[in-house]
PDB file of C-alpha atoms in Angstrom:
ATOM      1  CA  MET A 996      17.752 -19.965  27.837  1.00  0.00           C
ATOM      2  CA  THR A 997      16.526 -22.622  25.795  1.00  0.00           C
ATOM      3  CA  THR A 998      18.957 -25.179  25.008  1.00  0.00           C
ATOM      4  CA  HIS A 999      17.173 -27.220  22.163  1.00  0.00           C
ATOM      5  CA  PRO A1000      14.681 -25.826  19.588  1.00  0.00           C
ATOM      6  CA  LEU A1001      10.995 -25.146  20.792  1.00  0.00           C
ATOM      7  CA  ASP A1002       8.599 -27.998  19.786  1.00  0.00           C
ATOM      8  CA  VAL A1003       5.440 -26.513  17.818  1.00  0.00           C
ATOM      9  CA  SER A1004       5.143 -29.494  15.725  1.00  0.00           C
ATOM     10  CA  TRP A1005       1.742 -29.898  16.634  1.00  0.00           C
ATOM     11  CA  LEU A1006       0.667 -26.870  15.609  1.00  0.00           C
ATOM     12  CA  CYS A1007       2.489 -26.989  12.031  1.00  0.00           C
ATOM     13  CA  GLY A1008       0.901 -28.526   9.068  1.00  0.00           C
ATOM     14  CA  GLU A1009      -2.325 -28.217  11.257  1.00  0.00           C
ATOM     15  CA  TYR A1010      -3.523 -24.855  12.129  1.00  0.00           C
ATOM     16  CA  THR A1011      -0.850 -23.533   9.918  1.00  0.00           C
ATOM     17  CA  GLU A1012      -2.316 -24.442   7.055  1.00  0.00           C
ATOM     18  CA  TYR A1013      -5.533 -22.462   6.628  1.00  0.00           C
ATOM     19  CA  GLY A1014      -3.781 -19.251   8.660  1.00  0.00           C
ATOM     20  CA  TYR A1015      -3.637 -18.034  12.221  1.00  0.00           C
ATOM     21  CA  SER A1016      -3.086 -14.786  14.454  1.00  0.00           C
ATOM     22  CA  PHE A1017      -1.766 -14.994  18.074  1.00  0.00           C
ATOM     23  CA  ILE A1018      -1.281 -11.985  19.468  1.00  0.00           C
ATOM     24  CA  TYR A1019      -0.792 -11.313  22.763  1.00  0.00           C
ATOM     25  CA  VAL A1020      -1.385  -7.761  24.398  1.00  0.00           C
ATOM     26  CA  ARG A1021      -0.775  -6.731  28.160  1.00  0.00           C
ATOM     27  CA  ASP A1022      -3.806  -5.953  29.205  1.00  0.00           C
ATOM     28  CA  ALA A1023      -7.394  -6.945  30.532  1.00  0.00           C
ATOM     29  CA  PRO A1024      -9.072  -9.493  27.907  1.00  0.00           C
ATOM     30  CA  GLU A1025     -12.010  -6.927  28.568  1.00  0.00           C
ATOM     31  CA  GLN A1026     -10.226  -4.122  27.638  1.00  0.00           C
ATOM     32  CA  VAL A1027      -9.006  -5.963  24.416  1.00  0.00           C
ATOM     33  CA  ILE A1028     -12.069  -6.488  23.225  1.00  0.00           C
ATOM     34  CA  ALA A1029     -13.491  -3.279  23.569  1.00  0.00           C
ATOM     35  CA  ARG A1030     -10.668  -1.629  21.619  1.00  0.00           C
ATOM     36  CA  LEU A1031     -11.370  -3.776  18.722  1.00  0.00           C
ATOM     37  CA  GLY A1032     -14.753  -2.696  19.137  1.00  0.00           C
ATOM     38  CA  GLY A1033     -16.493  -5.935  20.303  1.00  0.00           C
ATOM     39  CA  ARG A1034     -18.581  -6.138  23.448  1.00  0.00           C
ATOM     40  CA  TRP A1035     -17.466  -8.415  25.939  1.00  0.00           C
ATOM     41  CA  GLU A1036     -20.796  -9.582  27.209  1.00  0.00           C
ATOM     42  CA  ASP A1037     -21.684 -10.998  23.665  1.00  0.00           C
ATOM     43  CA  PHE A1038     -18.123 -13.381  24.212  1.00  0.00           C
ATOM     44  CA  THR A1039     -18.844 -16.814  25.471  1.00  0.00           C
ATOM     45  CA  PRO A1040     -16.432 -19.197  27.330  1.00  0.00           C
ATOM     46  CA  GLY A1041     -14.990 -22.210  25.650  1.00  0.00           C
ATOM     47  CA  PRO A1042     -11.913 -24.368  25.200  1.00  0.00           C
ATOM     48  CA  PHE A1043      -9.051 -23.865  22.674  1.00  0.00           C
ATOM     49  CA  PRO A1044     -10.082 -26.119  19.531  1.00  0.00           C
ATOM     50  CA  GLY A1045      -7.932 -29.198  20.022  1.00  0.00           C
ATOM     51  CA  ASN A1046      -9.011 -30.703  16.816  1.00  0.00           C
ATOM     52  CA  PRO A1047      -7.208 -28.550  13.474  1.00  0.00           C
ATOM     53  CA  ASP A1048     -10.692 -28.911  12.200  1.00  0.00           C
ATOM     54  CA  LYS A1049     -12.708 -27.216  14.495  1.00  0.00           C
ATOM     55  CA  PHE A1050     -10.168 -24.257  14.235  1.00  0.00           C
ATOM     56  CA  PRO A1051     -11.876 -20.827  13.241  1.00  0.00           C
ATOM     57  CA  PHE A1052     -11.751 -19.866   9.727  1.00  0.00           C
ATOM     58  CA  PRO A1053     -11.290 -16.507   8.504  1.00  0.00           C
ATOM     59  CA  GLY A1054     -14.524 -14.393   9.549  1.00  0.00           C
ATOM     60  CA  ASP A1055     -15.533 -17.008  12.290  1.00  0.00           C
ATOM     61  CA  PRO A1056     -15.431 -15.491  16.109  1.00  0.00           C
ATOM     62  CA  ILE A1057     -11.924 -14.994  17.272  1.00  0.00           C
ATOM     63  CA  GLY A1058     -10.998 -16.507  21.010  1.00  0.00           C
ATOM     64  CA  ILE A1059      -9.252 -14.250  23.801  1.00  0.00           C
ATOM     65  CA  ALA A1060      -8.375 -15.815  26.952  1.00  0.00           C
ATOM     66  CA  SER A1061      -6.252 -14.267  29.887  1.00  0.00           C
ATOM     67  CA  ILE A1062      -2.677 -15.547  31.052  1.00  0.00           C
ATOM     68  CA  GLY A1063      -0.896 -13.763  33.836  1.00  0.00           C
ATOM     69  CA  GLU A1064      -1.008 -10.534  32.761  1.00  0.00           C
ATOM     70  CA  TRP A1065      -1.506 -10.598  28.950  1.00  0.00           C
ATOM     71  CA  SER A1066      -4.421 -11.259  26.940  1.00  0.00           C
ATOM     72  CA  PHE A1067      -3.811 -13.906  24.446  1.00  0.00           C
ATOM     73  CA  ILE A1068      -6.179 -13.606  20.850  1.00  0.00           C
ATOM     74  CA  VAL A1069      -6.147 -16.659  18.523  1.00  0.00           C
ATOM     75  CA  GLU A1070      -7.999 -15.817  15.427  1.00  0.00           C
ATOM     76  CA  SER A1071      -7.940 -17.318  11.642  1.00  0.00           C
ATOM     77  CA  GLY A1072      -7.657 -14.277   9.202  1.00  0.00           C
ATOM     78  CA  SER A1073      -5.252 -11.612   8.867  1.00  0.00           C
ATOM     79  CA  LEU A1074      -5.997  -9.362  12.092  1.00  0.00           C
ATOM     80  CA  GLY A1075      -2.088 -10.163  13.217  1.00  0.00           C
ATOM     81  CA  THR A1076      -0.902  -8.246   9.601  1.00  0.00           C
ATOM     82  CA  ARG A1077      -2.503  -5.185   9.811  1.00  0.00           C
ATOM     83  CA  GLU A1078       0.294  -2.837  11.337  1.00  0.00           C
ATOM     84  CA  ASP A1079      -2.772  -0.299  12.205  1.00  0.00           C
ATOM     85  CA  VAL A1080      -4.580  -2.655  14.186  1.00  0.00           C
ATOM     86  CA  LEU A1081      -1.453  -4.110  16.043  1.00  0.00           C
ATOM     87  CA  THR A1082      -0.207  -0.567  16.595  1.00  0.00           C
ATOM     88  CA  SER A1083      -3.767   1.155  17.935  1.00  0.00           C
ATOM     89  CA  LEU A1084      -3.788  -2.095  20.080  1.00  0.00           C
ATOM     90  CA  SER A1085      -0.270  -1.737  21.406  1.00  0.00           C
ATOM     91  CA  LYS A1086      -1.354   2.132  22.788  1.00  0.00           C
ATOM     92  CA  GLY A1087      -0.470   2.397  26.385  1.00  0.00           C
ATOM     93  CA  THR A1088       1.376  -1.272  26.740  1.00  0.00           C
ATOM     94  CA  ARG A1089       2.928  -4.184  24.905  1.00  0.00           C
ATOM     95  CA  LEU A1090       1.814  -6.367  22.186  1.00  0.00           C
ATOM     96  CA  VAL A1091       3.368  -8.964  20.173  1.00  0.00           C
ATOM     97  CA  SER A1092       1.615 -10.466  17.196  1.00  0.00           C
ATOM     98  CA  GLN A1093       2.807 -13.826  15.075  1.00  0.00           C
ATOM     99  CA  PHE A1094       0.846 -14.987  11.994  1.00  0.00           C
ATOM    100  CA  ALA A1095       1.471 -17.874   9.897  1.00  0.00           C
ATOM    101  CA  LEU A1096      -0.086 -19.045   6.561  1.00  0.00           C
ATOM    102  CA  SER A1097       2.018 -22.027   5.733  1.00  0.00           C
ATOM    103  CA  ILE A1098       0.191 -23.016   2.711  1.00  0.00           C
ATOM    104  CA  LYS A1099       1.370 -20.011   0.975  1.00  0.00           C
ATOM    105  CA  GLY A1100       4.577 -19.540   2.903  1.00  0.00           C
ATOM    106  CA  LEU A1101       3.465 -16.319   4.767  1.00  0.00           C
ATOM    107  CA  ASP A1102       5.071 -15.622   8.164  1.00  0.00           C
ATOM    108  CA  TYR A1103       4.694 -11.947   9.931  1.00  0.00           C
ATOM    109  CA  PHE A1104       5.845 -11.238  13.343  1.00  0.00           C
ATOM    110  CA  TYR A1105       5.272  -7.603  15.236  1.00  0.00           C
ATOM    111  CA  TRP A1106       6.664  -6.127  18.421  1.00  0.00           C
ATOM    112  CA  CYS A1107       4.928  -2.900  19.412  1.00  0.00           C
ATOM    113  CA  GLU A1108       5.456  -0.884  22.123  1.00  0.00           C
ATOM    114  CA  ASP A1109       2.978   1.995  23.173  1.00  0.00           C
ATOM    115  CA  GLY A1110       1.669   2.692  19.606  1.00  0.00           C
ATOM    116  CA  GLU A1111       4.922   2.005  17.461  1.00  0.00           C
ATOM    117  CA  ILE A1112       6.831  -0.852  15.806  1.00  0.00           C
ATOM    118  CA  ARG A1113      10.306  -1.988  17.689  1.00  0.00           C
ATOM    119  CA  PHE A1114      10.402  -5.150  15.852  1.00  0.00           C
ATOM    120  CA  GLY A1115       8.882  -6.543  12.505  1.00  0.00           C
ATOM    121  CA  PHE A1116       9.362  -9.597   9.959  1.00  0.00           C
ATOM    122  CA  TRP A1117       7.458  -9.121   7.117  1.00  0.00           C
ATOM    123  CA  ALA A1118       6.872 -12.274   5.156  1.00  0.00           C
ATOM    124  CA  GLN A1119       9.031 -12.776   1.913  1.00  0.00           C
ATOM    125  CA  GLU A1120      10.553  -9.800   2.892  1.00  0.00           C
ATOM    126  CA  GLY A1121      12.711 -10.754   6.254  1.00  0.00           C
ATOM    127  CA  TYR A1122      13.551  -7.876   9.156  1.00  0.00           C
ATOM    128  CA  MET A1123      12.779  -5.105   8.393  1.00  0.00           C
ATOM    129  CA  MET A1124      14.617  -3.156  11.211  1.00  0.00           C
ATOM    130  CA  GLU A1125      17.634  -3.589  13.230  1.00  0.00           C
ATOM    131  CA  THR A1126      17.312  -5.832  16.067  1.00  0.00           C
ATOM    132  CA  PRO A1127      17.121  -3.931  19.145  1.00  0.00           C
ATOM    133  CA  ASP A1128      19.086  -4.535  21.740  1.00  0.00           C
ATOM    134  CA  GLU A1129      16.371  -6.916  24.039  1.00  0.00           C
ATOM    135  CA  LEU A1130      16.710  -9.228  21.323  1.00  0.00           C
ATOM    136  CA  VAL A1131      20.017  -9.365  20.503  1.00  0.00           C
ATOM    137  CA  ASP A1132      20.683 -12.811  22.327  1.00  0.00           C
ATOM    138  CA  ILE A1133      17.712 -14.561  21.838  1.00  0.00           C
ATOM    139  CA  MET A1134      17.830 -14.014  17.795  1.00  0.00           C
ATOM    140  CA  ALA A1135      21.537 -15.378  18.497  1.00  0.00           C
ATOM    141  CA  GLU A1136      20.445 -18.630  20.108  1.00  0.00           C
ATOM    142  CA  ILE A1137      17.475 -18.285  17.617  1.00  0.00           C
ATOM    143  CA  ASP A1138      20.335 -18.597  14.564  1.00  0.00           C
ATOM    144  CA  LYS A1139      21.977 -21.597  16.238  1.00  0.00           C
ATOM    145  CA  LEU A1140      18.977 -23.268  17.118  1.00  0.00           C
ATOM    146  CA  TYR A1141      16.974 -22.813  13.502  1.00  0.00           C
ATOM    147  CA  PRO A1142      20.121 -22.724  11.266  1.00  0.00           C
ATOM    148  CA  GLY A1143      18.998 -21.528   7.659  1.00  0.00           C
ATOM    149  CA  LEU A1144      16.280 -19.567   9.729  1.00  0.00           C
ATOM    150  CA  PRO A1145      12.896 -21.650   8.941  1.00  0.00           C
ATOM    151  CA  TYR A1146       9.655 -20.486   8.718  1.00  0.00           C
ATOM    152  CA  LEU A1147       8.914 -17.829  11.920  1.00  0.00           C
ATOM    153  CA  TYR A1148       6.124 -20.416  12.428  1.00  0.00           C
ATOM    154  CA  GLU A1149       8.499 -23.524  12.750  1.00  0.00           C
ATOM    155  CA  GLY A1150       9.818 -22.232  16.364  1.00  0.00           C
ATOM    156  CA  PRO A1151      11.525 -18.803  15.799  1.00  0.00           C
ATOM    157  CA  ALA A1152       8.218 -16.839  16.365  1.00  0.00           C
ATOM    158  CA  PHE A1153       7.341 -18.484  19.541  1.00  0.00           C
ATOM    159  CA  LEU A1154      10.801 -18.065  21.264  1.00  0.00           C
ATOM    160  CA  LEU A1155      10.981 -14.188  20.299  1.00  0.00           C
ATOM    161  CA  ALA A1156       7.357 -13.782  21.794  1.00  0.00           C
ATOM    162  CA  GLU A1157       8.171 -15.819  24.500  1.00  0.00           C
ATOM    163  CA  ARG A1158      11.137 -13.345  25.146  1.00  0.00           C
ATOM    164  CA  LEU A1159       8.941 -10.165  24.952  1.00  0.00           C
ATOM    165  CA  THR A1160       6.204 -11.948  27.139  1.00  0.00           C
ATOM    166  CA  GLY A1161       7.200 -14.332  29.689  1.00  0.00           C
ATOM    167  CA  ILE A1162       4.626 -16.816  28.142  1.00  0.00           C
ATOM    168  CA  THR A1163       6.152 -20.314  26.668  1.00  0.00           C
ATOM    169  CA  LEU A1164       3.224 -21.205  24.627  1.00  0.00           C
ATOM    170  CA  THR A1165       2.456 -24.437  24.464  1.00  0.00           C
ATOM    171  CA  GLN A1166      -0.226 -26.970  23.827  1.00  0.00           C
ATOM    172  CA  GLN A1167      -0.926 -27.876  27.183  1.00  0.00           C
ATOM    173  CA  LEU A1168      -1.251 -24.523  28.411  1.00  0.00           C
ATOM    174  CA  LEU A1169      -3.623 -23.770  25.427  1.00  0.00           C
ATOM    175  CA  ALA A1170      -5.861 -26.783  26.476  1.00  0.00           C
ATOM    176  CA  GLU A1171      -6.242 -25.639  30.110  1.00  0.00           C
ATOM    177  CA  SER A1172      -6.986 -22.082  29.292  1.00  0.00           C
ATOM    178  CA  THR A1173     -10.622 -20.694  29.489  1.00  0.00           C
ATOM    179  CA  PHE A1174     -11.567 -18.699  26.063  1.00  0.00           C
ATOM    180  CA  TYR A1175     -14.046 -16.420  25.343  1.00  0.00           C
ATOM    181  CA  TRP A1176     -15.202 -16.863  21.388  1.00  0.00           C
ATOM    182  CA  GLY A1177     -16.882 -13.819  20.159  1.00  0.00           C
ATOM    183  CA  VAL A1178     -17.057 -11.277  17.032  1.00  0.00           C
ATOM    184  CA  VAL A1179     -15.409  -8.010  16.755  1.00  0.00           C
ATOM    185  CA  PRO A1180     -16.130  -5.619  13.316  1.00  0.00           C
ATOM    186  CA  GLU A1181     -14.023  -6.234  10.884  1.00  0.00           C
ATOM    187  CA  PRO A1182     -11.354  -3.197  10.821  1.00  0.00           C
ATOM    188  CA  PRO A1183     -12.154  -0.610   7.715  1.00  0.00           C
ATOM    189  CA  LEU A1184      -8.883  -1.067   4.983  1.00  0.00           C
TER     190      LEU A1184
END
């Protein structure tokens, strides 16, 4: 178990100002892009933007990388808040999504299994369901590490995602991963 808060200072205040979604899907990137309605052959390799000024803006291409058995999506928009998209993407697998827009104090977190939301945090509303047994220990740890429950993007969302995916998201991991960048159709409202 973690004995200190996760350092996400490299992300807070820079990337979160414009908003981002980090979405983890246990599936191959090609399959995830196809399920989002995109064409894998239209995606091109490139790095994770190390400079916040180069981070994608809403409407820009999304990035996807393979991390172990997971596809990791980064996008600057509201994809990570769309329950219809997230539950559809999770069919037959596990999905974890976190969204933050610090300038407006918005935070969302979803854990989905096979098309169903198992656990969620909705901006300005809090946790909308009982804590599943699988998360009781990490939630107790988060309460100790982050008294007063700060914004999820200040660390708690990353600990929850780590517990559910096994991925410790760090600046180094993102810098060393090959991302593929491209466009998927905007999901209908």
